[in-house]
mmCIF file with all atom_site columns, C-alpha atoms in Angstrom:
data_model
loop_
_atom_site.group_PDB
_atom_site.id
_atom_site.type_symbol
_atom_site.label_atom_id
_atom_site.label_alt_id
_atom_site.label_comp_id
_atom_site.label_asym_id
_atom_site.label_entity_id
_atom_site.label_seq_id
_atom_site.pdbx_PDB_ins_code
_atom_site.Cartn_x
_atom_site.Cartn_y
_atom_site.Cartn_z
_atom_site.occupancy
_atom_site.B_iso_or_equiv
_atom_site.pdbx_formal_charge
_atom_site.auth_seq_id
_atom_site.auth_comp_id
_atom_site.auth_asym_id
_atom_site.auth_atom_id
_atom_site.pdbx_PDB_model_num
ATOM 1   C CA . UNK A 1 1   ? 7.505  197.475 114.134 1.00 69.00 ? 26  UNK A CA 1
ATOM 2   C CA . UNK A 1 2   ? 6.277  194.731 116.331 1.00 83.00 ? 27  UNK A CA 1
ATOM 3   C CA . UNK A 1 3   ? 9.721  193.711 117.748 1.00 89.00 ? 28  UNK A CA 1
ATOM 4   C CA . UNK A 1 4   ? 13.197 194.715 116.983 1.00 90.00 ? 29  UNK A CA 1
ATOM 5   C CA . UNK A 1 5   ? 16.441 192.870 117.936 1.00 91.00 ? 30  UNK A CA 1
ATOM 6   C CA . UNK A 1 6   ? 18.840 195.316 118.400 1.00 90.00 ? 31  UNK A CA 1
ATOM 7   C CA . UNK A 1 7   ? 22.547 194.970 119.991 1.00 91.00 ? 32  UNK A CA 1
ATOM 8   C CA . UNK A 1 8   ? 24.507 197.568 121.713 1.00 90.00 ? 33  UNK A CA 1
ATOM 9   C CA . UNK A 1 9   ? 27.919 197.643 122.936 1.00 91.00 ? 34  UNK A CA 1
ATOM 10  C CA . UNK A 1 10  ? 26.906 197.734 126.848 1.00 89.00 ? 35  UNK A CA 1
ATOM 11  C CA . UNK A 1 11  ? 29.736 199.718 127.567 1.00 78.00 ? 36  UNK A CA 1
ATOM 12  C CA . UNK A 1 12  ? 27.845 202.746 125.999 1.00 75.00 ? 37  UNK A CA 1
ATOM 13  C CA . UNK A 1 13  ? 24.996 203.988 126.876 1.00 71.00 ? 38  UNK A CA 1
ATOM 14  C CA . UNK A 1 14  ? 21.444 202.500 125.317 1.00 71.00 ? 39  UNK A CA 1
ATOM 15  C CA . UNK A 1 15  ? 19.827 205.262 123.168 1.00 73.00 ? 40  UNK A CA 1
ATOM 16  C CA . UNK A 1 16  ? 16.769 206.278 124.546 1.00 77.00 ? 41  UNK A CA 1
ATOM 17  C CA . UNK A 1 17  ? 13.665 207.131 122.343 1.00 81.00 ? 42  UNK A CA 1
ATOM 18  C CA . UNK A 1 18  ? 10.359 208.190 124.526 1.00 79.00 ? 43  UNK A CA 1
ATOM 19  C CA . UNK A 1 19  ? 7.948  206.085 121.624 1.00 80.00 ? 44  UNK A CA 1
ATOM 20  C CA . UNK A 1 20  ? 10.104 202.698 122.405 1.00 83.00 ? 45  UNK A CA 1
ATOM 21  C CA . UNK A 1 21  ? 10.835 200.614 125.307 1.00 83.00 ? 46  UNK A CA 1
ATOM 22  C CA . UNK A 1 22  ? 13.782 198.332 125.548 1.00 84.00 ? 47  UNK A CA 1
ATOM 23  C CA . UNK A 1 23  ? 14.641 194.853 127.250 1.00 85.00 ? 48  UNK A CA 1
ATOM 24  C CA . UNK A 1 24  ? 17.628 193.831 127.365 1.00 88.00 ? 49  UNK A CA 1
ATOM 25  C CA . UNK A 1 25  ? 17.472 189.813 126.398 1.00 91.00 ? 50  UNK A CA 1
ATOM 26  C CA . UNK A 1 26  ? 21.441 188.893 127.071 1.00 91.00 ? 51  UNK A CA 1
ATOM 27  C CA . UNK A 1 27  ? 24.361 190.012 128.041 1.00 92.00 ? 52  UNK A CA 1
ATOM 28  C CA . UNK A 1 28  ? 27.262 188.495 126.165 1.00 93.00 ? 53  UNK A CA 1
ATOM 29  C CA . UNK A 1 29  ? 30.621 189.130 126.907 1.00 95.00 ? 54  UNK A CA 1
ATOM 30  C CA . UNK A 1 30  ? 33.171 189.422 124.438 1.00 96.00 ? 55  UNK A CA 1
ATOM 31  C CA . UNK A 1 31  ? 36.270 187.775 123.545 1.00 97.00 ? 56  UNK A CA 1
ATOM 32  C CA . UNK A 1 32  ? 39.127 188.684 121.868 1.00 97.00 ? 57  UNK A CA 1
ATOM 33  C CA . UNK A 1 33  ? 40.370 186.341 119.191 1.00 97.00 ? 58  UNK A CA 1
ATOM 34  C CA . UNK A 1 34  ? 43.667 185.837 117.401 1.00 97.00 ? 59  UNK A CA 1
ATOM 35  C CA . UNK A 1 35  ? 44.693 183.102 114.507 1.00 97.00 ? 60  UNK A CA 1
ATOM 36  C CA . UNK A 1 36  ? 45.596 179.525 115.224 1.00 96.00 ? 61  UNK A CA 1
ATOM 37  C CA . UNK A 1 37  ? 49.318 179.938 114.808 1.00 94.00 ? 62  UNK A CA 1
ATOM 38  C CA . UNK A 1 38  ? 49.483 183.824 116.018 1.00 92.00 ? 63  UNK A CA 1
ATOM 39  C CA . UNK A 1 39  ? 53.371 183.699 117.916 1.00 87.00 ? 64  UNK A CA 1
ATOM 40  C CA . UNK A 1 40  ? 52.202 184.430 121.256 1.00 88.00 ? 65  UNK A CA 1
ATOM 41  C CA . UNK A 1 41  ? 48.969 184.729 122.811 1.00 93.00 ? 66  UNK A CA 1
ATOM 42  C CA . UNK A 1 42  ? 48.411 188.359 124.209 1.00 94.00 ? 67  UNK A CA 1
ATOM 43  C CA . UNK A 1 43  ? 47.808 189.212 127.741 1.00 94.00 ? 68  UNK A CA 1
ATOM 44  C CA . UNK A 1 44  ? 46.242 192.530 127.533 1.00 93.00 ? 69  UNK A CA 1
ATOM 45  C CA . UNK A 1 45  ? 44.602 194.707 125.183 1.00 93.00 ? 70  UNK A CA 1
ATOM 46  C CA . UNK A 1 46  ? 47.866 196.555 125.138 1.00 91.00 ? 71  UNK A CA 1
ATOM 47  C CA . UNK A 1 47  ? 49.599 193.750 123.165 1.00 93.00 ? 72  UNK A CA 1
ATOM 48  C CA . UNK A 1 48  ? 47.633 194.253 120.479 1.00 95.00 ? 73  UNK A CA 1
ATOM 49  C CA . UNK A 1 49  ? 48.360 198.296 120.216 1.00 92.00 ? 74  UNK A CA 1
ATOM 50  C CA . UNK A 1 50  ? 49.959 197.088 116.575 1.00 93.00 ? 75  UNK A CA 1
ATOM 51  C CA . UNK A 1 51  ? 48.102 194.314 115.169 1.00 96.00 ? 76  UNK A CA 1
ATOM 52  C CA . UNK A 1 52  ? 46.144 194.202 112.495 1.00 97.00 ? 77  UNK A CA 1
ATOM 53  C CA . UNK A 1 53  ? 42.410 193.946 113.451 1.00 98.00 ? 78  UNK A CA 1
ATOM 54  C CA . UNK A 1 54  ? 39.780 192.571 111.989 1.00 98.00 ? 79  UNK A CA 1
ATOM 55  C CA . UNK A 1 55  ? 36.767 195.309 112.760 1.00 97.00 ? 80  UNK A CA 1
ATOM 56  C CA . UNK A 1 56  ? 32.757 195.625 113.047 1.00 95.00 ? 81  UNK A CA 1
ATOM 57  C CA . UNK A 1 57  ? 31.293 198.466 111.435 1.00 95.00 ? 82  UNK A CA 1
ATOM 58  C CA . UNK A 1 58  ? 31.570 201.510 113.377 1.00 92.00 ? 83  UNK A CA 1
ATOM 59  C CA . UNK A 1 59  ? 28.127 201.750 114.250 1.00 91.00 ? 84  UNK A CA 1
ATOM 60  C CA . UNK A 1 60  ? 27.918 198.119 115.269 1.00 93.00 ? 85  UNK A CA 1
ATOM 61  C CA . UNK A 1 61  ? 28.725 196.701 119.382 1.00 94.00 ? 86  UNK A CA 1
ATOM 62  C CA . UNK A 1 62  ? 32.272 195.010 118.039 1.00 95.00 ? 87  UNK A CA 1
ATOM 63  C CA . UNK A 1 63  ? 33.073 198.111 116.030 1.00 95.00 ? 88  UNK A CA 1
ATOM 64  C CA . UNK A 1 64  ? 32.230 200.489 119.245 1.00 93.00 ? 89  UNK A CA 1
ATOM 65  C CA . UNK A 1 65  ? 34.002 198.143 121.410 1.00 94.00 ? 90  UNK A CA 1
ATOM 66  C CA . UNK A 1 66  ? 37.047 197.875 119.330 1.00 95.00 ? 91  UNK A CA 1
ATOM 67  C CA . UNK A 1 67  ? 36.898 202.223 119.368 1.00 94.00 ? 92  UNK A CA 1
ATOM 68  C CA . UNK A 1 68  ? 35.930 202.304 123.232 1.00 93.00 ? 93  UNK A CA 1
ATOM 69  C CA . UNK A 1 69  ? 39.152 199.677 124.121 1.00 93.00 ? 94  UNK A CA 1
ATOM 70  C CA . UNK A 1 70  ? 41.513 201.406 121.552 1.00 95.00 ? 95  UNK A CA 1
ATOM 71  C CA . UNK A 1 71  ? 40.951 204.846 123.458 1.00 94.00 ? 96  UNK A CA 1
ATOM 72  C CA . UNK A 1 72  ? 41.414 203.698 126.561 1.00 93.00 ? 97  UNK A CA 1
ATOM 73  C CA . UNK A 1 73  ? 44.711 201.961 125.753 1.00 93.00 ? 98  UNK A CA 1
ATOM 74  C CA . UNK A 1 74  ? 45.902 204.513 123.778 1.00 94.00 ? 99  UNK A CA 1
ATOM 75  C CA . UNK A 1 75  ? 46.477 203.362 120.736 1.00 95.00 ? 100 UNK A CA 1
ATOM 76  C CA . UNK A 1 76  ? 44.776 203.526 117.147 1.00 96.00 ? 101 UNK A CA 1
ATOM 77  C CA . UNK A 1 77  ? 43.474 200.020 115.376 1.00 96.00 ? 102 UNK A CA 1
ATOM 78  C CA . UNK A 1 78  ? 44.569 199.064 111.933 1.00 97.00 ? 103 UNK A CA 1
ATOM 79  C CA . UNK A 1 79  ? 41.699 197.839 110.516 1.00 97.00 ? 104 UNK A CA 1
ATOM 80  C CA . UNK A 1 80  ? 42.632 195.608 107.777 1.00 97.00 ? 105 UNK A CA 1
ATOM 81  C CA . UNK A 1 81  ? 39.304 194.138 107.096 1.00 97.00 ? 106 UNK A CA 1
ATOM 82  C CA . UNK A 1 82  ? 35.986 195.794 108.032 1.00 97.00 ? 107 UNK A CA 1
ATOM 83  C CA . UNK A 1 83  ? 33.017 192.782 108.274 1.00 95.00 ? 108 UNK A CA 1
ATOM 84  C CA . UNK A 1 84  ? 29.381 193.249 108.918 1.00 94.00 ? 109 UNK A CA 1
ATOM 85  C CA . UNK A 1 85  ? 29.271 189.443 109.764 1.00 95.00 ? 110 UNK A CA 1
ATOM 86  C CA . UNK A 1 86  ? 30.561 187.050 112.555 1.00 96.00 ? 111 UNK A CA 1
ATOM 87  C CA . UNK A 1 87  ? 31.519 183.810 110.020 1.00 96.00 ? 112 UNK A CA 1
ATOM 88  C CA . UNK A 1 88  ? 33.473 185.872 107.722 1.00 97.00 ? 113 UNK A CA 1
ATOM 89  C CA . UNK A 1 89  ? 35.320 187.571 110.413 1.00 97.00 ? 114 UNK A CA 1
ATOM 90  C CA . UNK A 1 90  ? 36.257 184.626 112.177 1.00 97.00 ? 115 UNK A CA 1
ATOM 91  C CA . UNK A 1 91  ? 36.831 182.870 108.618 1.00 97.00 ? 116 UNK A CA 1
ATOM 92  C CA . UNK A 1 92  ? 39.764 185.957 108.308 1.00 98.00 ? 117 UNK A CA 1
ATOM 93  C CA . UNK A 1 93  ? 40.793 185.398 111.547 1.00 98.00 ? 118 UNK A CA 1
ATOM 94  C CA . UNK A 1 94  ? 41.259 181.711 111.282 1.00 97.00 ? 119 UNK A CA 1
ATOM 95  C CA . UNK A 1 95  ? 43.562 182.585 107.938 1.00 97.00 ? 120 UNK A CA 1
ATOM 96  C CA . UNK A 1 96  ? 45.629 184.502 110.067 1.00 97.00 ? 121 UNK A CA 1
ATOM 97  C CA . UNK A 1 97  ? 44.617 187.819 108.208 1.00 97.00 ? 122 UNK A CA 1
ATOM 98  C CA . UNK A 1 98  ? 44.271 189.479 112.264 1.00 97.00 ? 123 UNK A CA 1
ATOM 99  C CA . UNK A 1 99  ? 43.068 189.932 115.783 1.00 97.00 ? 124 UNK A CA 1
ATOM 100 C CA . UNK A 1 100 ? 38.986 190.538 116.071 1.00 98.00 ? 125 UNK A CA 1
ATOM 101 C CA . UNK A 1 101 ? 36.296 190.946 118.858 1.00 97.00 ? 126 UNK A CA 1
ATOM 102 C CA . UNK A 1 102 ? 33.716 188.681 119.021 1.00 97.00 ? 127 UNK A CA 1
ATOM 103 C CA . UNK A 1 103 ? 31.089 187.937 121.175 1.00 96.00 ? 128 UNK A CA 1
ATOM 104 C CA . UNK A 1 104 ? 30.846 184.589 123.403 1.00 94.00 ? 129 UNK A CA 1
ATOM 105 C CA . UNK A 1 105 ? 27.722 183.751 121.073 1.00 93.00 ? 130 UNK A CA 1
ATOM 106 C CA . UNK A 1 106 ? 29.630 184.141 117.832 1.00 94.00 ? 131 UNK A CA 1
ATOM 107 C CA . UNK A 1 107 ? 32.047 181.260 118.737 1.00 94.00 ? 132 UNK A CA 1
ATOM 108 C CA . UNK A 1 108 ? 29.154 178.598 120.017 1.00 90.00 ? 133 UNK A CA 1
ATOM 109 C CA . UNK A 1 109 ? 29.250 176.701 116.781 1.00 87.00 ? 134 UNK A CA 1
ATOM 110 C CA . UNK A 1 110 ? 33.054 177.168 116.058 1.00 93.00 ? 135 UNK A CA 1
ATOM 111 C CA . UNK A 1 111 ? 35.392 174.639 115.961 1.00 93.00 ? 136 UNK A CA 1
ATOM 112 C CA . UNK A 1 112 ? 37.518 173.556 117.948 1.00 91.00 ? 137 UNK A CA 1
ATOM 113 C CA . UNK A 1 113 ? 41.346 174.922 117.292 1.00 92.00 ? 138 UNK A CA 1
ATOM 114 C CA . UNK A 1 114 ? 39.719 177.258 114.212 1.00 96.00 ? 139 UNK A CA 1
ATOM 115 C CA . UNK A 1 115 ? 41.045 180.296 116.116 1.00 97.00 ? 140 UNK A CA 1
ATOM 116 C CA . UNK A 1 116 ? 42.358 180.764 119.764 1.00 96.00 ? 141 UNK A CA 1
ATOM 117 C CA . UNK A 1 117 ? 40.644 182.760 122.139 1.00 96.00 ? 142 UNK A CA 1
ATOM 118 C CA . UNK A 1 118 ? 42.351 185.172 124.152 1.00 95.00 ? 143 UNK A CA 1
ATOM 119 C CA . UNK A 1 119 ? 41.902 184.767 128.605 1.00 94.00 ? 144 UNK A CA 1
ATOM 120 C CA . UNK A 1 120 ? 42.326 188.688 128.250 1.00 94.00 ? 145 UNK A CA 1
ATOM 121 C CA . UNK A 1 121 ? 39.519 190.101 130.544 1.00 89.00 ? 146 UNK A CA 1
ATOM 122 C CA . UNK A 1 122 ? 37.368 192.873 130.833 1.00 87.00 ? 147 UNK A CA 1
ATOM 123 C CA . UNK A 1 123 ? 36.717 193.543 127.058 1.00 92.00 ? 148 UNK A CA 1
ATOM 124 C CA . UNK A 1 124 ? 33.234 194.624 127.804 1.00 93.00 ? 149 UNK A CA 1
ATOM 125 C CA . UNK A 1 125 ? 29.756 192.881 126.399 1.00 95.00 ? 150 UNK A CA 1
ATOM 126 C CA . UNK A 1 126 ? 27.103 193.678 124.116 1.00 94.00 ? 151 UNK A CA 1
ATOM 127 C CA . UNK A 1 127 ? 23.637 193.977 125.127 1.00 92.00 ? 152 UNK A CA 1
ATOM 128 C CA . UNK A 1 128 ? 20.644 192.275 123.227 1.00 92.00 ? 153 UNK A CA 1
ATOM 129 C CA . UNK A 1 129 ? 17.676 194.006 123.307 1.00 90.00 ? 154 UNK A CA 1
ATOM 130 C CA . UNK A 1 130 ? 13.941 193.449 122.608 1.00 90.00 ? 155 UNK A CA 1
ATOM 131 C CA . UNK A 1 131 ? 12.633 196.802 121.916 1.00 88.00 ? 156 UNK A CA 1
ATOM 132 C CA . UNK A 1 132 ? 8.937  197.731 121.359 1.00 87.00 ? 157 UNK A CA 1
ATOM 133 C CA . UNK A 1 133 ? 6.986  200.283 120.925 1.00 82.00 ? 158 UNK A CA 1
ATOM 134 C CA . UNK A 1 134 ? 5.540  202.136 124.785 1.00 76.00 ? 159 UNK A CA 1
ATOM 135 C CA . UNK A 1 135 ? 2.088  200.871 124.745 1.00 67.00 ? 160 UNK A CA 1
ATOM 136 C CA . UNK A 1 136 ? -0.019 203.979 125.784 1.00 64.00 ? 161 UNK A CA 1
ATOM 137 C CA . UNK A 1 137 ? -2.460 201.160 127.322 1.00 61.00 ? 162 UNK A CA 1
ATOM 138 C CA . UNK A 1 138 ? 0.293  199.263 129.227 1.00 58.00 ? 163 UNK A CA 1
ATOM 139 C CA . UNK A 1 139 ? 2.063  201.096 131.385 1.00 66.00 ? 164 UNK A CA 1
ATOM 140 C CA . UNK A 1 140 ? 5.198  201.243 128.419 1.00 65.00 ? 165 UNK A CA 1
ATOM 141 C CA . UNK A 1 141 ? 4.603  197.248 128.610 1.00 73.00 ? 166 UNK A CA 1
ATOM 142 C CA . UNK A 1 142 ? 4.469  195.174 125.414 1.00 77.00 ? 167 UNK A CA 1
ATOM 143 C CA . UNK A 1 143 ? 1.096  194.184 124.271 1.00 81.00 ? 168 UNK A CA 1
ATOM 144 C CA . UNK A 1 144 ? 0.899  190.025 124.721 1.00 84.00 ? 169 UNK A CA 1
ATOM 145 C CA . UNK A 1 145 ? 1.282  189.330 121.473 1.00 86.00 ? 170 UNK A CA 1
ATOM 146 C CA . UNK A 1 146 ? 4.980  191.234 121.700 1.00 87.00 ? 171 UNK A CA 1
ATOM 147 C CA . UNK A 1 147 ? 5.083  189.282 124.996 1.00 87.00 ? 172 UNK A CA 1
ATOM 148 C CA . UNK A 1 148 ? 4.534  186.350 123.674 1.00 90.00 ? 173 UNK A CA 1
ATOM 149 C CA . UNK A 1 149 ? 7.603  186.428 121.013 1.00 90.00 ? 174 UNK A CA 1
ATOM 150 C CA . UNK A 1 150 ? 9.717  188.582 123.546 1.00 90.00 ? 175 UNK A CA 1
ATOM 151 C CA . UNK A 1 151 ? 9.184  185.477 125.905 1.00 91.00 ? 176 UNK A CA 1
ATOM 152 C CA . UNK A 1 152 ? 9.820  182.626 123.147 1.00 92.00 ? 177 UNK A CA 1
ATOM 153 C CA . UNK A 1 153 ? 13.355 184.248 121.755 1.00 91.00 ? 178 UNK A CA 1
ATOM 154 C CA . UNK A 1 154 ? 14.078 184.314 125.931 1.00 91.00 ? 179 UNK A CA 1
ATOM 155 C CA . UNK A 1 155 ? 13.300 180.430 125.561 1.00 92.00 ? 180 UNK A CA 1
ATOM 156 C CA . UNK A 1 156 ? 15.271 179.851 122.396 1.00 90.00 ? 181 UNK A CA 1
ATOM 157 C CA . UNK A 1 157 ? 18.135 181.662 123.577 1.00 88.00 ? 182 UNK A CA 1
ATOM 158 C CA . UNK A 1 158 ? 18.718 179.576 127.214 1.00 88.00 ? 183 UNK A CA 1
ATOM 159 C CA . UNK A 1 159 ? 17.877 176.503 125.037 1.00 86.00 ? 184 UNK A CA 1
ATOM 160 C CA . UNK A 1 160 ? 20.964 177.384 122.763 1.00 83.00 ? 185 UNK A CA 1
ATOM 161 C CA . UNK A 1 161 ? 23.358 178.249 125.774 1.00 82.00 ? 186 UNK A CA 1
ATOM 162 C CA . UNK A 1 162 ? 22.209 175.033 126.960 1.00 83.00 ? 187 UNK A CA 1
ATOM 163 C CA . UNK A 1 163 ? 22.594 173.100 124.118 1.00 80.00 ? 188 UNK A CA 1
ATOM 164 C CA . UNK A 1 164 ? 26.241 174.401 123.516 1.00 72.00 ? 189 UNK A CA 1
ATOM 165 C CA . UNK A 1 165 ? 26.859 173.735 126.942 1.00 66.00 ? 190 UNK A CA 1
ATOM 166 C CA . UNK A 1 166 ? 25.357 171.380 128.610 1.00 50.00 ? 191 UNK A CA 1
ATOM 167 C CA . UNK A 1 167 ? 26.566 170.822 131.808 1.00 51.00 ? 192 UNK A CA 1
ATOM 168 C CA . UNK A 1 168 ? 26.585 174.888 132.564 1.00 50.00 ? 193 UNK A CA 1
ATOM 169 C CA . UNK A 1 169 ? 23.062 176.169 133.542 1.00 48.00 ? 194 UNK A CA 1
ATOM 170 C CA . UNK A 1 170 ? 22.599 179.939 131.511 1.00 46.00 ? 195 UNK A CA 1
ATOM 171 C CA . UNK A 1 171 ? 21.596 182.569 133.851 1.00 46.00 ? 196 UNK A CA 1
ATOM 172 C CA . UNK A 1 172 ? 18.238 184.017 133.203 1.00 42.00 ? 197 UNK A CA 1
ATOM 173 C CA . UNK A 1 173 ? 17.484 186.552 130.623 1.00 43.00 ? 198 UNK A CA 1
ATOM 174 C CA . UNK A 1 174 ? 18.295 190.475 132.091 1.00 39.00 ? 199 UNK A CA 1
ATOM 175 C CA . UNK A 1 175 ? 14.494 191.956 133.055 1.00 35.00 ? 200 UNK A CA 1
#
């Protein structure tokens, strides 16, 4: 391994391995979503005690985030789908097939009006990490050429917060 993406629901701790070192690349905050012509948008996570969901894999950040927000509401999800993948989920969604967390980068290309997205707050984030293996050379730093890529998917990523929104400047990438 040279570098490896990885995502994390940020609400849980980061796993810690003494051979890697992590960097966390972005912070993106999720959203609840719910069809186009769901009744009445919800106001809490509460409201949703009884809808169907639309899930992340359990060991994926939406899946841990849906199992982290359940618990602390009180209530168990009916998962009525279970997708690995953002377009399908919000594909379901959009059909009115149930409620799903996403993160803010899953709905950058999304249309507008394809599915409504809830002002409920404090849903929580995932993190986006670069991790690498602890160079015994530099100080647990990546080696430049890791560096180099670690620094041009920084790049890539404000470029496509930008570009989605242009008139917003991104805040810079977590150190």
């Amino acid at each position: 391994m040279d570098v490896l993406i990885t995502e994390r629901d940020a609400g849980l701790p980061a796993p810690a391995r003494p051979s890697l070192t992590s960097r966390t690349l972005h912070i993106d905050e999720y959203r609840i979503v719910v069809p186009p012509d769901w009744p009445a948008m919800p106001r809490t996570v509460a409201d949703l005690a009884g809808a169907p969901w639309v899930a992340g894999l359990p060991e994926q950040a939406c899946g841990q985030a849906l199992e982290r927000l359940a618990a602390l509401h009180g209530f168990e999800p009916r998962r009525v789908h279970v997708i690995e993948e953002f377009p399908p989920t919000l594909a379901l969604v959009a059909a009115g097939h149930g409620v799903a967390i996403v993160p803010e980068l899953a709905l950058l290309d999304v249309p507008e009006g394809f599915v409504r997205v809830s002002e409920i707050g404090e849903i929580g984030a995932r993190g986006l990490d670069a991790v690498t293996r602890v160079s015994r050379t530099r100080s647990g730093e990546p080696d430049p050429v890791q560096a180099v890529v670690i620094a041009a998917i920084e790049e890539a990523l404000v470029d496509h917060l930008r570009a989605a929104d242009p008139l917003e400047e991104p805040g810079e990438p977590v150190a």
